[in-house]
Short mmCIF file of C-alpha atoms in Angstrom, two decimals:
data_model
loop_
_atom_site.label_atom_id
_atom_site.label_comp_id
_atom_site.label_asym_id
_atom_site.label_seq_id
_atom_site.Cartn_x
_atom_site.Cartn_y
_atom_site.Cartn_z
CA MET W 1 9.43 -19.06 -53.54
CA PRO W 2 6.83 -17.34 -55.64
CA HIS W 3 7.97 -13.92 -56.84
CA LEU W 4 5.11 -11.69 -55.53
CA ALA W 5 5.01 -8.15 -54.23
CA ALA W 6 4.11 -7.18 -50.84
CA TRP W 7 0.56 -6.32 -51.74
CA GLN W 8 0.04 -9.68 -53.54
CA TRP W 9 1.20 -11.76 -50.43
CA MET W 10 -1.29 -9.61 -48.29
CA LEU W 11 -4.04 -10.04 -50.76
CA GLY W 12 -3.16 -13.91 -50.79
CA GLY W 13 -3.20 -14.19 -47.01
CA PHE W 14 -6.48 -12.48 -46.72
CA SER W 15 -8.06 -14.49 -49.42
CA ALA W 16 -6.66 -17.73 -47.46
CA PHE W 17 -8.06 -16.42 -44.39
CA MET W 18 -11.64 -15.77 -45.74
CA ILE W 19 -11.54 -19.26 -47.46
CA GLY W 20 -11.24 -20.73 -44.00
CA VAL W 21 -14.02 -18.69 -42.53
CA ALA W 22 -16.15 -19.42 -45.33
CA LYS W 23 -15.84 -23.16 -44.98
CA THR W 24 -16.65 -23.44 -41.38
CA GLY W 25 -19.00 -20.61 -40.65
CA ALA W 26 -20.09 -18.08 -43.49
CA PRO W 27 -20.10 -19.50 -47.01
CA GLY W 28 -21.14 -16.23 -48.67
CA ILE W 29 -17.80 -14.68 -47.62
CA GLY W 30 -15.92 -17.00 -49.99
CA THR W 31 -17.63 -15.50 -52.91
CA LEU W 32 -15.26 -12.60 -52.65
CA VAL W 33 -12.10 -14.77 -53.11
CA ALA W 34 -12.75 -15.47 -56.86
CA PRO W 35 -12.21 -11.92 -57.89
CA LEU W 36 -9.51 -11.27 -55.41
CA MET W 37 -7.41 -14.16 -56.81
CA VAL W 38 -7.66 -13.02 -60.26
CA ILE W 39 -6.37 -9.52 -59.10
CA LEU W 40 -3.39 -11.44 -57.31
CA VAL W 41 -2.46 -13.82 -60.09
CA GLY W 42 -3.32 -11.50 -63.09
CA ASP W 43 -4.66 -14.22 -65.11
CA ALA W 44 -8.32 -15.63 -65.01
CA ARG W 45 -7.33 -18.99 -66.18
CA HIS W 46 -4.62 -19.61 -63.79
CA ALA W 47 -6.25 -18.11 -60.73
CA PRO W 48 -8.59 -20.96 -59.94
CA ALA W 49 -5.62 -23.29 -59.94
CA TRP W 50 -3.82 -21.20 -57.57
CA ALA W 51 -6.66 -21.19 -55.16
CA LEU W 52 -7.93 -24.91 -55.28
CA PRO W 53 -5.31 -26.62 -53.03
CA VAL W 54 -6.07 -23.74 -50.53
CA LEU W 55 -9.87 -24.58 -50.84
CA LEU W 56 -9.23 -28.28 -50.52
CA THR W 57 -7.19 -27.72 -47.38
CA ALA W 58 -10.13 -25.71 -45.91
CA ASP W 59 -12.58 -28.54 -47.20
CA VAL W 60 -10.88 -31.26 -45.30
CA PHE W 61 -10.87 -29.35 -42.05
CA ALA W 62 -14.48 -28.22 -42.47
CA VAL W 63 -15.80 -31.76 -43.25
CA TRP W 64 -14.09 -33.04 -40.08
CA TYR W 65 -15.64 -30.24 -38.07
CA TRP W 66 -19.31 -30.51 -39.65
CA ARG W 67 -19.26 -34.48 -40.05
CA LYS W 68 -22.33 -34.90 -37.78
CA HIS W 69 -24.65 -32.29 -39.51
CA ALA W 70 -24.70 -32.93 -43.25
CA GLU W 71 -27.90 -33.64 -45.24
CA ALA W 72 -26.39 -35.60 -48.10
CA ARG W 73 -29.67 -36.44 -49.52
CA GLN W 74 -30.14 -32.74 -50.47
CA LEU W 75 -27.45 -33.27 -52.97
CA PHE W 76 -28.17 -36.38 -54.89
CA ALA W 77 -30.50 -34.73 -57.55
CA LEU W 78 -27.77 -32.39 -58.34
CA ALA W 79 -24.86 -34.70 -59.14
CA PRO W 80 -25.44 -35.59 -62.80
CA TRP W 81 -25.87 -31.81 -63.57
CA VAL W 82 -22.86 -30.84 -61.66
CA VAL W 83 -20.89 -33.29 -63.65
CA ALA W 84 -22.16 -31.67 -67.04
CA GLY W 85 -21.41 -28.23 -65.64
CA ILE W 86 -17.75 -29.10 -64.94
CA VAL W 87 -17.37 -30.68 -68.58
CA GLY W 88 -18.86 -27.34 -69.68
CA GLY W 89 -16.37 -25.39 -67.61
CA ALA W 90 -13.39 -27.37 -68.77
CA VAL W 91 -14.27 -26.30 -72.40
CA ALA W 92 -14.85 -22.67 -71.31
CA LEU W 93 -11.35 -22.38 -69.72
CA GLY W 94 -10.03 -21.96 -73.34
CA LEU W 95 -12.00 -18.62 -73.53
CA GLU W 96 -10.92 -15.15 -72.96
CA GLU W 97 -10.84 -13.78 -69.33
CA ALA W 98 -13.28 -10.95 -70.02
CA ILE W 99 -15.92 -13.39 -71.39
CA ILE W 100 -15.47 -15.86 -68.66
CA ARG W 101 -15.92 -12.98 -66.07
CA ARG W 102 -18.92 -11.72 -67.50
CA MET W 103 -20.57 -15.07 -67.91
CA LEU W 104 -20.07 -15.95 -64.24
CA GLY W 105 -21.42 -12.60 -63.19
CA GLY W 106 -24.61 -13.32 -65.29
CA ILE W 107 -24.79 -16.68 -63.86
CA VAL W 108 -24.69 -15.40 -60.10
CA PHE W 109 -27.00 -12.58 -60.81
CA GLY W 110 -29.72 -14.79 -62.28
CA MET W 111 -29.56 -17.18 -59.41
CA LEU W 112 -29.87 -14.36 -56.78
CA ALA W 113 -32.90 -12.98 -58.68
CA ILE W 114 -34.56 -16.24 -58.92
CA TYR W 115 -33.96 -16.99 -55.22
CA LEU W 116 -35.43 -13.44 -54.02
CA TYR W 117 -38.38 -13.62 -56.37
CA ARG W 118 -39.43 -17.21 -54.87
CA ARG W 119 -38.37 -16.21 -51.34
CA PHE W 120 -40.59 -13.32 -51.21
CA SER W 121 -43.40 -14.45 -53.51
CA SER W 122 -46.91 -15.41 -52.17
CA SER W 123 -45.85 -19.17 -52.18
CA SER W 124 -44.95 -20.39 -48.71
CA GLU W 125 -42.29 -22.79 -50.20
CA VAL W 126 -39.18 -22.03 -52.18
CA HIS W 127 -37.84 -24.67 -54.62
CA GLY W 128 -34.53 -25.13 -56.11
CA ASN W 129 -34.05 -26.52 -59.64
CA PRO W 130 -31.55 -29.28 -59.47
CA ALA W 131 -30.56 -28.94 -63.28
CA LEU W 132 -30.33 -25.08 -63.29
CA TYR W 133 -28.23 -24.98 -60.04
CA GLY W 134 -26.22 -28.14 -60.79
CA LEU W 135 -25.19 -26.81 -64.27
CA ALA W 136 -24.16 -23.30 -62.85
CA THR W 137 -22.52 -24.75 -59.93
CA GLY W 138 -20.39 -27.06 -61.63
CA PHE W 139 -19.46 -24.54 -64.50
CA SER W 140 -18.76 -21.50 -62.32
CA SER W 141 -16.64 -23.64 -59.89
CA THR W 142 -14.54 -25.06 -62.63
CA VAL W 143 -13.79 -21.73 -64.45
CA ALA W 144 -13.21 -19.57 -61.31
CA ASN W 145 -13.95 -21.42 -57.96
CA ALA W 146 -16.95 -19.07 -58.05
CA ALA W 147 -19.86 -21.48 -57.22
CA GLY W 148 -20.29 -20.43 -53.65
CA PRO W 149 -23.22 -17.99 -54.45
CA VAL W 150 -25.17 -20.64 -56.39
CA MET W 151 -24.79 -23.41 -53.95
CA SER W 152 -25.71 -20.98 -51.22
CA LEU W 153 -29.03 -20.07 -52.92
CA TYR W 154 -29.73 -23.76 -53.60
CA LEU W 155 -29.29 -24.73 -50.02
CA LEU W 156 -31.13 -21.72 -48.73
CA SER W 157 -33.97 -22.92 -51.01
CA LYS W 158 -34.10 -26.06 -48.80
CA ASN W 159 -34.78 -24.00 -45.61
CA LEU W 160 -32.01 -25.89 -43.76
CA PRO W 161 -30.74 -24.72 -40.27
CA LYS W 162 -27.57 -22.98 -40.57
CA GLU W 163 -25.39 -25.86 -39.02
CA GLN W 164 -26.72 -28.27 -41.63
CA PHE W 165 -26.38 -25.44 -44.24
CA VAL W 166 -22.78 -25.28 -43.66
CA ALA W 167 -22.04 -28.81 -43.30
CA THR W 168 -23.91 -29.95 -46.39
CA GLY W 169 -22.16 -27.25 -48.47
CA THR W 170 -18.59 -28.46 -47.17
CA TRP W 171 -19.09 -32.15 -48.11
CA PHE W 172 -20.40 -31.07 -51.56
CA PHE W 173 -17.40 -28.83 -52.15
CA LEU W 174 -14.85 -31.22 -51.18
CA VAL W 175 -16.00 -33.69 -53.71
CA LEU W 176 -16.60 -31.04 -56.33
CA ASN W 177 -12.97 -29.54 -55.77
CA LEU W 178 -11.35 -32.99 -55.95
CA ALA W 179 -13.20 -33.70 -59.22
CA LYS W 180 -11.75 -30.42 -60.86
CA VAL W 181 -8.03 -31.49 -60.25
CA PRO W 182 -7.95 -33.58 -63.43
CA VAL W 183 -9.27 -30.63 -65.34
CA TYR W 184 -6.64 -28.19 -64.15
CA VAL W 185 -3.92 -30.71 -64.74
CA TYR W 186 -5.03 -31.28 -68.40
CA HIS W 187 -5.02 -27.46 -68.81
CA THR W 188 -1.62 -27.41 -67.22
CA LEU W 189 -2.68 -24.55 -64.66
CA PHE W 190 -0.77 -25.93 -61.73
CA SER W 191 2.86 -24.88 -61.34
CA VAL W 192 5.54 -25.08 -58.63
CA GLU W 193 5.01 -21.41 -57.97
CA SER W 194 1.37 -21.83 -57.34
CA LEU W 195 1.81 -24.86 -55.28
CA THR W 196 4.42 -23.31 -53.07
CA PHE W 197 2.13 -20.41 -52.57
CA ASP W 198 -0.71 -22.76 -51.39
CA VAL W 199 1.57 -24.45 -48.76
CA MET W 200 2.37 -21.19 -47.39
CA MET W 201 -1.05 -20.26 -47.15
CA ILE W 202 -2.27 -23.26 -45.06
CA PRO W 203 -1.63 -21.60 -41.54
CA LEU W 204 -3.93 -18.82 -42.50
CA VAL W 205 -6.74 -21.04 -43.83
CA LEU W 206 -6.81 -22.82 -40.50
CA VAL W 207 -6.99 -19.55 -38.50
CA GLY W 208 -9.83 -18.62 -40.72
CA ALA W 209 -11.58 -21.88 -40.20
CA PHE W 210 -11.48 -21.39 -36.23
CA ALA W 211 -12.86 -17.88 -36.66
CA GLY W 212 -15.67 -19.24 -38.89
CA ARG W 213 -16.62 -21.85 -35.99
CA TRP W 214 -17.19 -19.01 -33.67
CA LEU W 215 -19.14 -16.95 -36.23
CA VAL W 216 -21.74 -19.70 -36.96
CA ARG W 217 -22.17 -20.20 -33.19
CA VAL W 218 -23.12 -16.58 -32.44
CA MET W 219 -24.76 -15.50 -35.62
CA PRO W 220 -28.74 -15.68 -35.58
CA GLN W 221 -30.57 -17.56 -38.35
CA LYS W 222 -32.09 -14.60 -40.00
CA LEU W 223 -28.96 -12.74 -39.95
CA PHE W 224 -27.23 -15.53 -41.36
CA GLU W 225 -29.54 -15.92 -44.36
CA THR W 226 -29.46 -12.05 -44.82
CA GLY W 227 -25.68 -11.98 -44.75
CA VAL W 228 -25.46 -14.75 -47.42
CA ILE W 229 -27.81 -12.82 -49.70
CA VAL W 230 -25.85 -9.52 -49.28
CA MET W 231 -22.46 -11.10 -50.02
CA THR W 232 -23.89 -12.91 -52.96
CA ALA W 233 -24.85 -9.71 -54.46
CA VAL W 234 -21.50 -8.08 -53.60
CA SER W 235 -19.51 -10.80 -55.15
CA CYS W 236 -21.87 -10.74 -58.39
CA LEU W 237 -20.78 -7.08 -58.82
CA LEU W 238 -17.31 -7.91 -58.42
CA LEU W 239 -17.40 -10.38 -61.32
CA PHE W 240 -18.43 -7.74 -63.64
CA ARG W 241 -15.43 -5.44 -62.84
#
C-alpha cells in the first residue's frame, strides 16, 4: 500500500477521474493532470511513471469506445517526428525538475500562440507543421505526460469534428504511451508503490470515462474548441509554477 497522506489520495483520485474524462470527452482537461501528479509525487522525474498506467487504462477504454470515428491518416506524417521527440525526452529525463517544467511550459505556450495566430489570421485554412508538433508531442509526453495541449492544437488545426477529434487523439496516445514504457523501465521510474497506486485508481478512471462520454455528446462544437484553447492556456501557466 502506498504511504500517502489523505490529501495525496484525494489529489490522485481527482487526477484519475480527470484522465478518464479527458480520454473520452474533453482532451484539454487532461493537461491539468501533469502538474497535479508532480505535486502528488513530489518528484518531476517519477511523476510521469506514476500516471502512465492510469493513462493506458483510460486509453484502452477510449479506443474501444471511439473505434469507429478515428482518422488515422491525420497521424502518419507525425510518426517519425514523435519518435525523435521520445528519444529527446528520454535524454531530458536526466535534467533537473525545474528545467524540465519550464521547458514544457515554453513548448505549450509556443504551440498555443502559433495556433491562435493562424486560427485568427486572414488565411481561411489553418495548418499544423508535423515536424514541430511531432517533436513537441513526443518530448513533452515522455518527460511529463503533458503532450495533450500540443496534440489538441495539432488536431484542431485539421478542423476535425469533435467525435473524430477525440477518437484520433485516443488512438494516438495509446500507441505513444505504450512506446514510453521501455523508456521509464530504463530509467527505473516504476516501483511497486506506484503500480499499486495505479491499480487502485482504475475505478475512478472508468467513472471519469463515462462522464466524458456524456460531455462530448452535449457540448457544441464551438464551445468544445474554445474549452480546449482555454484549458491549454491554464495548463501552460501551471507548468511555469
